């Protein structure tokens, strides 16, 4: 694999659209970080923001993350993200998402939306009444679609297997894995790890879910804080972003960090801190791409077998990235960024399409 530079200068977003629809109260931002490799794809978040600037910053940060994730997963997509500010009072949810759908339509295929934090399949069905540049709709027969979480979990498992082999020369059956967060992805990951013979430690604020994991997988349950310094080989963050900060990185006992959560590093410098402690950090945007692969498959009409093939390839990509990082003297995070940015710099630009 040849890269023109190790640290390519980060590019500004291509386009930022601010929208407001008086009738429905829909207010938000669509950020198109890059369309170099195809339409900017990334979900739509409905969230309460302190102000317009906070919402814009979130959209920009998330859009860049999607661009890196899609490029690295070798999808024919650029990266974008939409955020809608949760209205203060009562609102007509269907009307709000139809208004958002009209904004997506106005971008003529340069942006493809899907569900994300705070939005659902039903919301995307409203968007779909205005534009066909939307995924995350109810699956049709055996076609890809619906909840992407099982695919995300499968991708995390593949990446974890490759990371454990690289760092510890071991198999998952010999590992103790600490899973933080037993939501859609975390619980499915526990299921796969249990099947692979791993020992599990878990943390989850919903005590009945934690109890179910103890019962089904023999998992030891801990508080989220204690989990960070638990005696485990692998730490798998599957809840919140920003979990790897100066304190938690200093406390970690695991040799490998590999999980589904987005934006795990509180800041990029944490990648170096982890490397200094000889902890292998598997880049989140490489590890958790299984869900967007399923979304891409739905939008582009792939068969499930093609989605599966591409999700399983995440393990090989992890291995390749670690090998490249070692030979180039980069952290895995910076190596993965460089590979993604290089791909974007060389990609073909997308053409506008009908709404
Ligand atoms: P989810 O909301 O279903 O699950 C999150 C879980 O974390 C919940 O069970 C919640 O109770 C738990 N949690 C909250 N705070 C916690 C804490 N302090 N300690 C331990 N657990 C805590 O979300 P999800 O869909 O499973 O996604 C998990 C993470 O993976 C998120 O960061 C998400 O952005 C990322 N991700 C998800 C997908 C996907 O396909 N769903 C794809 C890519 C990335």
mmCIF file of C-alpha atoms and ligand atoms in Angstrom:
data_model
loop_
_atom_site.group_PDB
_atom_site.id
_atom_site.type_symbol
_atom_site.label_atom_id
_atom_site.label_comp_id
_atom_site.label_asym_id
_atom_site.label_seq_id
_atom_site.Cartn_x
_atom_site.Cartn_y
_atom_site.Cartn_z
ATOM 1 C CA UNK A 1 0.000 0.000 0.000
ATOM 2 C CA UNK A 2 1.585 3.316 -0.948
ATOM 3 C CA UNK A 3 0.632 6.657 0.528
ATOM 4 C CA UNK A 4 1.716 9.980 -0.847
ATOM 5 C CA UNK A 5 2.033 11.511 2.636
ATOM 6 C CA UNK A 6 1.717 10.192 6.176
ATOM 7 C CA UNK A 7 -0.137 13.207 7.564
ATOM 8 C CA UNK A 8 -2.158 14.802 4.796
ATOM 9 C CA UNK A 9 -3.532 18.213 5.691
ATOM 10 C CA UNK A 10 -7.183 17.846 6.756
ATOM 11 C CA UNK A 11 -9.518 19.414 4.212
ATOM 12 C CA UNK A 12 -12.436 21.695 5.104
ATOM 13 C CA UNK A 13 -15.981 20.439 4.390
ATOM 14 C CA UNK A 14 -17.199 20.767 0.799
ATOM 15 C CA UNK A 15 -20.611 22.158 1.630
ATOM 16 C CA UNK A 16 -22.639 23.088 4.695
ATOM 17 C CA UNK A 17 -26.389 23.609 4.339
ATOM 18 C CA UNK A 18 -28.398 25.305 7.058
ATOM 19 C CA UNK A 19 -32.149 24.830 6.899
ATOM 20 C CA UNK A 20 -35.251 26.131 8.641
ATOM 21 C CA UNK A 21 -38.854 25.260 7.864
ATOM 22 C CA UNK A 22 -41.262 27.591 9.648
ATOM 23 C CA UNK A 23 -44.322 25.360 9.330
ATOM 24 C CA UNK A 24 -42.851 22.220 10.925
ATOM 25 C CA UNK A 25 -40.172 23.917 13.042
ATOM 26 C CA UNK A 26 -37.475 21.778 11.397
ATOM 27 C CA UNK A 27 -34.145 23.485 11.944
ATOM 28 C CA UNK A 28 -30.744 21.974 11.322
ATOM 29 C CA UNK A 29 -27.579 21.499 9.353
ATOM 30 C CA UNK A 30 -26.463 19.100 6.637
ATOM 31 C CA UNK A 31 -22.680 18.880 6.406
ATOM 32 C CA UNK A 32 -21.072 17.332 3.323
ATOM 33 C CA UNK A 33 -17.489 16.695 4.287
ATOM 34 C CA UNK A 34 -16.532 14.998 1.045
ATOM 35 C CA UNK A 35 -18.145 13.660 -2.126
ATOM 36 C CA UNK A 36 -14.808 12.567 -3.566
ATOM 37 C CA UNK A 37 -15.708 8.879 -3.588
ATOM 38 C CA UNK A 38 -19.479 9.162 -4.098
ATOM 39 C CA UNK A 39 -22.544 10.763 -2.489
ATOM 40 C CA UNK A 40 -21.875 11.964 1.065
ATOM 41 C CA UNK A 41 -23.521 9.236 3.169
ATOM 42 C CA UNK A 42 -24.212 9.474 6.891
ATOM 43 C CA UNK A 43 -27.113 9.397 9.293
ATOM 44 C CA UNK A 44 -29.443 12.072 10.590
ATOM 45 C CA UNK A 45 -29.284 12.874 14.295
ATOM 46 C CA UNK A 46 -32.131 14.496 16.244
ATOM 47 C CA UNK A 47 -30.632 16.010 19.355
ATOM 48 C CA UNK A 48 -30.958 18.933 21.750
ATOM 49 C CA UNK A 49 -28.123 21.423 21.165
ATOM 50 C CA UNK A 50 -27.177 24.447 23.252
ATOM 51 C CA UNK A 51 -27.154 26.664 20.153
ATOM 52 C CA UNK A 52 -26.679 26.717 16.388
ATOM 53 C CA UNK A 53 -22.904 26.728 16.674
ATOM 54 C CA UNK A 54 -22.875 23.575 18.812
ATOM 55 C CA UNK A 55 -25.139 21.829 16.297
ATOM 56 C CA UNK A 56 -22.924 22.923 13.384
ATOM 57 C CA UNK A 57 -19.742 21.720 15.080
ATOM 58 C CA UNK A 58 -21.328 18.353 15.809
ATOM 59 C CA UNK A 59 -22.467 17.992 12.186
ATOM 60 C CA UNK A 60 -18.988 18.893 10.867
ATOM 61 C CA UNK A 61 -17.186 16.491 13.208
ATOM 62 C CA UNK A 62 -19.585 13.640 12.486
ATOM 63 C CA UNK A 63 -19.477 14.255 8.718
ATOM 64 C CA UNK A 64 -15.679 14.029 8.698
ATOM 65 C CA UNK A 65 -15.867 10.791 10.693
ATOM 66 C CA UNK A 66 -18.270 9.344 8.125
ATOM 67 C CA UNK A 67 -15.978 10.354 5.251
ATOM 68 C CA UNK A 68 -13.064 8.498 6.870
ATOM 69 C CA UNK A 69 -15.226 5.489 7.707
ATOM 70 C CA UNK A 70 -16.724 5.165 4.218
ATOM 71 C CA UNK A 71 -13.376 5.639 2.480
ATOM 72 C CA UNK A 72 -11.657 3.058 4.638
ATOM 73 C CA UNK A 73 -14.500 0.562 4.133
ATOM 74 C CA UNK A 74 -13.973 1.011 0.369
ATOM 75 C CA UNK A 75 -17.600 2.053 -0.103
ATOM 76 C CA UNK A 76 -18.565 4.167 -3.132
ATOM 77 C CA UNK A 77 -19.582 6.970 -0.777
ATOM 78 C CA UNK A 78 -18.213 10.177 0.598
ATOM 79 C CA UNK A 79 -19.088 11.357 4.089
ATOM 80 C CA UNK A 80 -21.814 13.606 5.425
ATOM 81 C CA UNK A 81 -24.126 14.007 8.363
ATOM 82 C CA UNK A 82 -27.325 15.834 9.193
ATOM 83 C CA UNK A 83 -28.337 17.150 12.573
ATOM 84 C CA UNK A 84 -31.826 18.380 13.386
ATOM 85 C CA UNK A 85 -32.223 20.464 16.525
ATOM 86 C CA UNK A 86 -34.898 18.970 18.771
ATOM 87 C CA UNK A 87 -37.650 21.629 19.003
ATOM 88 C CA UNK A 88 -38.339 23.018 22.488
ATOM 89 C CA UNK A 89 -42.081 22.441 22.628
ATOM 90 C CA UNK A 90 -44.419 19.817 21.149
ATOM 91 C CA UNK A 91 -43.984 19.243 17.410
ATOM 92 C CA UNK A 92 -45.355 17.204 14.519
ATOM 93 C CA UNK A 93 -42.657 14.580 14.053
ATOM 94 C CA UNK A 94 -43.854 13.377 10.654
ATOM 95 C CA UNK A 95 -43.988 16.950 9.288
ATOM 96 C CA UNK A 96 -40.496 17.649 10.667
ATOM 97 C CA UNK A 97 -38.997 14.653 8.850
ATOM 98 C CA UNK A 98 -40.883 15.463 5.637
ATOM 99 C CA UNK A 99 -39.370 18.968 5.751
ATOM 100 C CA UNK A 100 -35.948 17.414 6.300
ATOM 101 C CA UNK A 101 -36.647 15.058 3.369
ATOM 102 C CA UNK A 102 -37.223 18.090 1.100
ATOM 103 C CA UNK A 103 -33.805 19.455 2.117
ATOM 104 C CA UNK A 104 -32.199 16.098 1.283
ATOM 105 C CA UNK A 105 -34.036 16.105 -2.080
ATOM 106 C CA UNK A 106 -32.725 19.610 -2.836
ATOM 107 C CA UNK A 107 -29.165 18.235 -2.676
ATOM 108 C CA UNK A 108 -29.987 16.027 -5.686
ATOM 109 C CA UNK A 109 -28.195 12.896 -4.510
ATOM 110 C CA UNK A 110 -25.058 14.582 -3.184
ATOM 111 C CA UNK A 111 -26.187 13.505 0.320
ATOM 112 C CA UNK A 112 -27.731 10.153 1.355
ATOM 113 C CA UNK A 113 -29.306 10.052 4.796
ATOM 114 C CA UNK A 114 -30.170 7.237 7.227
ATOM 115 C CA UNK A 115 -31.172 6.823 10.858
ATOM 116 C CA UNK A 116 -28.822 7.750 13.695
ATOM 117 C CA UNK A 117 -29.041 8.729 17.367
ATOM 118 C CA UNK A 118 -32.577 10.007 18.065
ATOM 119 C CA UNK A 119 -34.084 8.945 14.727
ATOM 120 C CA UNK A 120 -35.863 5.753 13.705
ATOM 121 C CA UNK A 121 -36.968 3.614 10.779
ATOM 122 C CA UNK A 122 -40.397 5.332 10.962
ATOM 123 C CA UNK A 123 -38.702 8.774 10.639
ATOM 124 C CA UNK A 124 -36.760 7.604 7.587
ATOM 125 C CA UNK A 125 -40.009 6.336 6.047
ATOM 126 C CA UNK A 126 -41.314 9.953 6.263
ATOM 127 C CA UNK A 127 -38.100 11.221 4.649
ATOM 128 C CA UNK A 128 -38.639 8.636 1.899
ATOM 129 C CA UNK A 129 -41.948 10.307 0.923
ATOM 130 C CA UNK A 130 -39.856 13.297 -0.307
ATOM 131 C CA UNK A 131 -36.641 11.749 -1.651
ATOM 132 C CA UNK A 132 -35.169 8.367 -2.492
ATOM 133 C CA UNK A 133 -31.747 9.372 -1.202
ATOM 134 C CA UNK A 134 -32.447 7.668 2.108
ATOM 135 C CA UNK A 135 -31.636 4.275 3.674
ATOM 136 C CA UNK A 136 -32.504 2.629 6.987
ATOM 137 C CA UNK A 137 -35.987 1.706 5.760
ATOM 138 C CA UNK A 138 -37.802 -1.514 6.715
ATOM 139 C CA UNK A 139 -36.090 -4.426 4.902
ATOM 140 C CA UNK A 140 -37.811 -5.791 1.779
ATOM 141 C CA UNK A 141 -37.750 -9.600 1.871
ATOM 142 C CA UNK A 142 -34.212 -10.981 2.043
ATOM 143 C CA UNK A 143 -32.624 -7.671 0.924
ATOM 144 C CA UNK A 144 -30.258 -5.776 3.272
ATOM 145 C CA UNK A 145 -31.945 -3.100 5.390
ATOM 146 C CA UNK A 146 -33.362 -2.480 8.847
ATOM 147 C CA UNK A 147 -31.290 -2.555 12.065
ATOM 148 C CA UNK A 148 -27.573 -2.384 11.164
ATOM 149 C CA UNK A 149 -26.372 -3.315 14.693
ATOM 150 C CA UNK A 150 -25.821 -7.072 14.165
ATOM 151 C CA UNK A 151 -23.559 -6.211 11.208
ATOM 152 C CA UNK A 152 -21.674 -3.676 13.287
ATOM 153 C CA UNK A 153 -21.136 -6.313 15.995
ATOM 154 C CA UNK A 154 -19.885 -8.847 13.421
ATOM 155 C CA UNK A 155 -17.383 -6.301 12.083
ATOM 156 C CA UNK A 156 -16.146 -5.503 15.604
ATOM 157 C CA UNK A 157 -15.591 -9.215 16.228
ATOM 158 C CA UNK A 158 -13.480 -9.567 13.067
ATOM 159 C CA UNK A 159 -11.401 -6.498 13.911
ATOM 160 C CA UNK A 160 -10.915 -7.699 17.490
ATOM 161 C CA UNK A 161 -9.728 -11.125 16.335
ATOM 162 C CA UNK A 162 -7.122 -9.492 14.060
ATOM 163 C CA UNK A 163 -6.015 -7.018 16.751
ATOM 164 C CA UNK A 164 -5.628 -9.748 19.381
ATOM 165 C CA UNK A 165 -3.568 -11.896 17.014
ATOM 166 C CA UNK A 166 -1.351 -8.914 16.162
ATOM 167 C CA UNK A 167 -0.772 -7.650 19.698
ATOM 168 C CA UNK A 168 -0.922 -10.839 21.774
ATOM 169 C CA UNK A 169 -0.472 -13.675 19.285
ATOM 170 C CA UNK A 170 -3.590 -15.223 20.814
ATOM 171 C CA UNK A 171 -7.123 -16.281 19.855
ATOM 172 C CA UNK A 172 -10.375 -14.862 21.225
ATOM 173 C CA UNK A 173 -11.055 -18.122 23.076
ATOM 174 C CA UNK A 174 -8.110 -17.292 25.378
ATOM 175 C CA UNK A 175 -9.227 -13.707 26.002
ATOM 176 C CA UNK A 176 -11.131 -11.875 28.706
ATOM 177 C CA UNK A 177 -13.070 -9.049 27.059
ATOM 178 C CA UNK A 178 -14.564 -6.091 28.983
ATOM 179 C CA UNK A 179 -17.619 -4.799 27.108
ATOM 180 C CA UNK A 180 -18.885 -1.325 28.069
ATOM 181 C CA UNK A 181 -22.540 -0.873 27.083
ATOM 182 C CA UNK A 182 -24.975 -3.676 26.243
ATOM 183 C CA UNK A 183 -27.177 -1.849 23.771
ATOM 184 C CA UNK A 184 -27.941 -2.956 20.227
ATOM 185 C CA UNK A 185 -24.307 -3.551 19.313
ATOM 186 C CA UNK A 186 -22.800 -4.434 22.720
ATOM 187 C CA UNK A 187 -25.223 -7.254 23.462
ATOM 188 C CA UNK A 188 -24.865 -8.750 19.977
ATOM 189 C CA UNK A 189 -21.081 -8.532 20.346
ATOM 190 C CA UNK A 190 -21.263 -10.409 23.677
ATOM 191 C CA UNK A 191 -23.238 -13.142 21.944
ATOM 192 C CA UNK A 192 -20.557 -13.511 19.251
ATOM 193 C CA UNK A 193 -17.696 -13.379 21.765
ATOM 194 C CA UNK A 194 -19.383 -15.997 23.934
ATOM 195 C CA UNK A 195 -19.729 -18.268 20.887
ATOM 196 C CA UNK A 196 -16.020 -17.675 20.166
ATOM 197 C CA UNK A 197 -15.190 -18.886 23.696
ATOM 198 C CA UNK A 198 -14.128 -15.561 25.236
ATOM 199 C CA UNK A 199 -14.644 -14.751 28.932
ATOM 200 C CA UNK A 200 -16.784 -11.639 29.429
ATOM 201 C CA UNK A 201 -16.908 -8.759 31.888
ATOM 202 C CA UNK A 202 -19.673 -6.217 31.245
ATOM 203 C CA UNK A 203 -20.950 -2.835 32.407
ATOM 204 C CA UNK A 204 -24.453 -1.566 31.630
ATOM 205 C CA UNK A 205 -26.623 0.895 33.600
ATOM 206 C CA UNK A 206 -29.813 -1.026 32.748
ATOM 207 C CA UNK A 207 -29.387 -3.666 35.459
ATOM 208 C CA UNK A 208 -31.889 -6.120 33.954
ATOM 209 C CA UNK A 209 -29.858 -6.205 30.721
ATOM 210 C CA UNK A 210 -26.607 -6.722 32.640
ATOM 211 C CA UNK A 211 -28.293 -9.557 34.564
ATOM 212 C CA UNK A 212 -29.351 -11.155 31.266
ATOM 213 C CA UNK A 213 -25.713 -11.077 30.073
ATOM 214 C CA UNK A 214 -24.586 -12.698 33.337
ATOM 215 C CA UNK A 215 -27.205 -15.388 32.899
ATOM 216 C CA UNK A 216 -26.683 -16.099 29.176
ATOM 217 C CA UNK A 217 -22.940 -15.650 28.844
ATOM 218 C CA UNK A 218 -21.659 -16.157 32.404
ATOM 219 C CA UNK A 219 -20.450 -12.543 32.247
ATOM 220 C CA UNK A 220 -19.114 -10.821 35.355
ATOM 221 C CA UNK A 221 -20.954 -7.500 35.912
ATOM 222 C CA UNK A 222 -19.092 -4.361 37.017
ATOM 223 C CA UNK A 223 -19.734 -0.643 37.222
ATOM 224 C CA UNK A 224 -18.719 1.286 34.111
ATOM 225 C CA UNK A 225 -15.942 3.034 36.019
ATOM 226 C CA UNK A 226 -14.505 -0.174 37.474
ATOM 227 C CA UNK A 227 -14.621 -1.801 34.050
ATOM 228 C CA UNK A 228 -12.024 0.646 32.716
ATOM 229 C CA UNK A 229 -9.369 -0.741 35.024
ATOM 230 C CA UNK A 230 -10.628 -4.335 35.086
ATOM 231 C CA UNK A 231 -8.147 -7.166 34.529
ATOM 232 C CA UNK A 232 -9.109 -7.870 30.938
ATOM 233 C CA UNK A 233 -7.124 -8.460 27.761
ATOM 234 C CA UNK A 234 -9.473 -6.389 25.601
ATOM 235 C CA UNK A 235 -11.568 -3.314 26.391
ATOM 236 C CA UNK A 236 -14.544 -2.941 24.043
ATOM 237 C CA UNK A 237 -16.270 0.478 24.326
ATOM 238 C CA UNK A 238 -19.825 0.062 22.994
ATOM 239 C CA UNK A 239 -21.578 2.962 24.725
ATOM 240 C CA UNK A 240 -20.269 6.495 24.695
ATOM 241 C CA UNK A 241 -17.855 8.586 22.680
ATOM 242 C CA UNK A 242 -14.846 10.287 24.312
ATOM 243 C CA UNK A 243 -14.286 7.375 26.711
ATOM 244 C CA UNK A 244 -10.511 7.332 26.122
ATOM 245 C CA UNK A 245 -9.212 10.372 27.997
ATOM 246 C CA UNK A 246 -5.984 10.995 29.933
ATOM 247 C CA UNK A 247 -7.374 9.404 33.096
ATOM 248 C CA UNK A 248 -8.952 6.308 31.553
ATOM 249 C CA UNK A 249 -5.942 5.666 29.317
ATOM 250 C CA UNK A 250 -3.695 5.770 32.394
ATOM 251 C CA UNK A 251 -6.007 3.339 34.238
ATOM 252 C CA UNK A 252 -6.518 0.783 31.472
ATOM 253 C CA UNK A 253 -5.127 -2.717 32.092
ATOM 254 C CA UNK A 254 -6.181 -4.159 28.752
ATOM 255 C CA UNK A 255 -3.634 -4.635 25.941
ATOM 256 C CA UNK A 256 -6.176 -4.023 23.175
ATOM 257 C CA UNK A 257 -9.011 -1.482 22.798
ATOM 258 C CA UNK A 258 -11.510 -2.483 20.126
ATOM 259 C CA UNK A 259 -15.196 -1.555 20.242
ATOM 260 C CA UNK A 260 -18.155 -0.081 18.396
ATOM 261 C CA UNK A 261 -18.543 3.364 19.971
ATOM 262 C CA UNK A 262 -18.012 6.355 17.668
ATOM 263 C CA UNK A 263 -15.300 8.924 18.483
ATOM 264 C CA UNK A 264 -13.753 6.942 21.348
ATOM 265 C CA UNK A 265 -10.667 9.187 21.608
ATOM 266 C CA UNK A 266 -11.335 12.331 23.664
ATOM 267 C CA UNK A 267 -8.763 13.882 21.316
ATOM 268 C CA UNK A 268 -6.290 12.595 18.732
ATOM 269 C CA UNK A 269 -3.369 12.850 21.171
ATOM 270 C CA UNK A 270 -4.875 9.905 23.078
ATOM 271 C CA UNK A 271 -3.840 7.652 20.188
ATOM 272 C CA UNK A 272 -0.206 8.407 21.076
ATOM 273 C CA UNK A 273 -0.816 8.003 24.814
ATOM 274 C CA UNK A 274 -2.263 4.547 24.168
ATOM 275 C CA UNK A 275 0.688 3.604 21.957
ATOM 276 C CA UNK A 276 3.118 4.805 24.653
ATOM 277 C CA UNK A 277 1.445 2.399 27.073
ATOM 278 C CA UNK A 278 1.765 -0.368 24.468
ATOM 279 C CA UNK A 279 -2.009 -0.618 24.197
ATOM 280 C CA UNK A 280 -3.204 -1.429 20.693
ATOM 281 C CA UNK A 281 -6.035 0.972 19.853
ATOM 282 C CA UNK A 282 -8.124 -0.350 16.945
ATOM 283 C CA UNK A 283 -9.430 2.796 15.150
ATOM 284 C CA UNK A 284 -13.173 3.083 15.817
ATOM 285 C CA UNK A 285 -14.031 4.280 12.308
ATOM 286 C CA UNK A 286 -12.394 1.145 10.858
ATOM 287 C CA UNK A 287 -13.846 -1.240 13.453
ATOM 288 C CA UNK A 288 -17.487 -0.099 13.451
ATOM 289 C CA UNK A 289 -18.120 0.167 9.683
ATOM 290 C CA UNK A 290 -20.359 -2.938 9.533
ATOM 291 C CA UNK A 291 -23.514 -0.866 10.013
ATOM 292 C CA UNK A 292 -22.766 1.570 7.184
ATOM 293 C CA UNK A 293 -21.859 -1.361 4.918
ATOM 294 C CA UNK A 294 -25.385 -2.687 5.507
ATOM 295 C CA UNK A 295 -26.857 0.774 4.844
ATOM 296 C CA UNK A 296 -24.820 0.996 1.619
ATOM 297 C CA UNK A 297 -26.057 -2.446 0.616
ATOM 298 C CA UNK A 298 -29.638 -1.355 1.139
ATOM 299 C CA UNK A 299 -29.207 1.857 -0.886
ATOM 300 C CA UNK A 300 -27.297 0.227 -3.729
ATOM 301 C CA UNK A 301 -29.377 -2.985 -3.851
ATOM 302 C CA UNK A 302 -26.623 -5.450 -2.929
ATOM 303 C CA UNK A 303 -27.397 -8.998 -1.842
ATOM 304 C CA UNK A 304 -26.954 -9.935 1.831
ATOM 305 C CA UNK A 305 -24.030 -12.186 0.860
ATOM 306 C CA UNK A 306 -22.196 -9.125 -0.499
ATOM 307 C CA UNK A 307 -22.835 -7.199 2.732
ATOM 308 C CA UNK A 308 -21.504 -10.161 4.699
ATOM 309 C CA UNK A 309 -18.391 -10.455 2.528
ATOM 310 C CA UNK A 310 -17.602 -6.776 3.039
ATOM 311 C CA UNK A 311 -18.230 -6.899 6.803
ATOM 312 C CA UNK A 312 -15.977 -9.944 7.178
ATOM 313 C CA UNK A 313 -13.284 -8.019 5.263
ATOM 314 C CA UNK A 314 -13.028 -5.606 8.222
ATOM 315 C CA UNK A 315 -10.777 -8.189 9.937
ATOM 316 C CA UNK A 316 -8.361 -8.281 7.019
ATOM 317 C CA UNK A 317 -8.392 -4.476 6.786
ATOM 318 C CA UNK A 318 -7.533 -4.280 10.490
ATOM 319 C CA UNK A 319 -4.568 -6.609 9.928
ATOM 320 C CA UNK A 320 -3.364 -4.604 6.902
ATOM 321 C CA UNK A 321 -3.694 -1.304 8.748
ATOM 322 C CA UNK A 322 -1.736 -2.597 11.744
ATOM 323 C CA UNK A 323 1.009 -3.891 9.463
ATOM 324 C CA UNK A 324 1.152 -0.522 7.665
ATOM 325 C CA UNK A 325 1.193 1.388 10.968
ATOM 326 C CA UNK A 326 4.098 -0.737 12.221
ATOM 327 C CA UNK A 327 6.170 -0.263 9.067
ATOM 328 C CA UNK A 328 5.432 3.480 8.797
ATOM 329 C CA UNK A 329 5.961 4.173 12.512
ATOM 330 C CA UNK A 330 2.422 5.514 12.928
ATOM 331 C CA UNK A 331 -0.251 4.756 15.487
ATOM 332 C CA UNK A 332 -3.030 2.569 13.999
ATOM 333 C CA UNK A 333 -5.380 5.579 14.309
ATOM 334 C CA UNK A 334 -3.106 7.850 12.284
ATOM 335 C CA UNK A 335 -2.343 5.094 9.766
ATOM 336 C CA UNK A 336 -6.066 4.473 9.197
ATOM 337 C CA UNK A 337 -6.697 8.217 8.802
ATOM 338 C CA UNK A 338 -3.885 8.510 6.281
ATOM 339 C CA UNK A 339 -5.175 5.566 4.221
ATOM 340 C CA UNK A 340 -8.708 7.026 4.173
ATOM 341 C CA UNK A 341 -7.514 10.542 3.293
ATOM 342 C CA UNK A 342 -5.303 9.198 0.536
ATOM 343 C CA UNK A 343 -8.266 7.340 -0.975
ATOM 344 C CA UNK A 344 -10.403 10.492 -0.854
ATOM 345 C CA UNK A 345 -7.681 12.544 -2.476
ATOM 346 C CA UNK A 346 -7.562 10.136 -5.436
ATOM 347 C CA UNK A 347 -11.288 9.411 -5.826
ATOM 348 C CA UNK A 348 -13.687 10.428 -8.594
ATOM 349 C CA UNK A 349 -16.158 13.198 -7.861
ATOM 350 C CA UNK A 350 -19.922 12.457 -7.689
ATOM 351 C CA UNK A 351 -22.487 13.679 -10.229
ATOM 352 C CA UNK A 352 -25.822 15.248 -9.255
ATOM 353 C CA UNK A 353 -28.886 12.989 -9.690
ATOM 354 C CA UNK A 354 -32.655 13.383 -9.680
ATOM 355 C CA UNK A 355 -34.375 13.808 -6.288
HETATM 356 P P1 LIG B 1 -27.488 1.806 22.133
HETATM 357 O O1 LIG B 1 -28.058 3.104 22.549
HETATM 358 O O2 LIG B 1 -28.401 0.699 21.713
HETATM 359 O O3 LIG B 1 -26.575 1.214 23.318
HETATM 360 C C1 LIG B 1 -25.787 1.975 24.182
HETATM 361 C C2 LIG B 1 -25.800 1.240 25.529
HETATM 362 O O4 LIG B 1 -24.845 1.826 26.381
HETATM 363 C C3 LIG B 1 -27.158 1.320 26.231
HETATM 364 O O5 LIG B 1 -27.550 0.007 26.630
HETATM 365 C C4 LIG B 1 -26.861 2.210 27.430
HETATM 366 O O6 LIG B 1 -27.675 1.882 28.559
HETATM 367 C C5 LIG B 1 -25.409 1.885 27.682
HETATM 368 N N1 LIG B 1 -24.678 2.915 28.432
HETATM 369 C C6 LIG B 1 -24.912 4.246 28.529
HETATM 370 N N2 LIG B 1 -24.005 4.812 29.333
HETATM 371 C C7 LIG B 1 -23.182 3.822 29.762
HETATM 372 C C8 LIG B 1 -22.056 3.787 30.614
HETATM 373 N N3 LIG B 1 -21.567 4.882 31.199
HETATM 374 N N4 LIG B 1 -21.452 2.597 30.811
HETATM 375 C C9 LIG B 1 -21.907 1.466 30.227
HETATM 376 N N5 LIG B 1 -22.971 1.456 29.423
HETATM 377 C C10 LIG B 1 -23.604 2.615 29.186
HETATM 378 O O7 LIG B 1 -26.433 2.114 20.990
HETATM 379 P P2 LIG B 1 -25.810 1.120 19.930
HETATM 380 O O8 LIG B 1 -26.576 1.204 18.662
HETATM 381 O O9 LIG B 1 -25.573 -0.209 20.552
HETATM 382 O O10 LIG B 1 -24.408 1.842 19.650
HETATM 383 C C11 LIG B 1 -23.369 1.811 20.604
HETATM 384 C C12 LIG B 1 -22.218 2.698 20.144
HETATM 385 O O11 LIG B 1 -21.747 2.243 18.880
HETATM 386 C C13 LIG B 1 -22.595 4.175 19.937
HETATM 387 O O12 LIG B 1 -21.480 4.968 20.243
HETATM 388 C C14 LIG B 1 -22.872 4.248 18.448
HETATM 389 O O13 LIG B 1 -22.674 5.565 17.944
HETATM 390 C C15 LIG B 1 -21.833 3.292 17.918
HETATM 391 N N6 LIG B 1 -22.182 2.707 16.623
HETATM 392 C C16 LIG B 1 -23.318 1.989 16.469
HETATM 393 C C17 LIG B 1 -23.616 1.425 15.235
HETATM 394 C C18 LIG B 1 -24.857 0.593 15.038
HETATM 395 O O14 LIG B 1 -24.949 -0.133 14.038
HETATM 396 N N7 LIG B 1 -25.833 0.643 15.949
HETATM 397 C C19 LIG B 1 -22.741 1.597 14.147
HETATM 398 C C20 LIG B 1 -21.571 2.335 14.333
HETATM 399 C C21 LIG B 1 -21.296 2.877 15.579
#
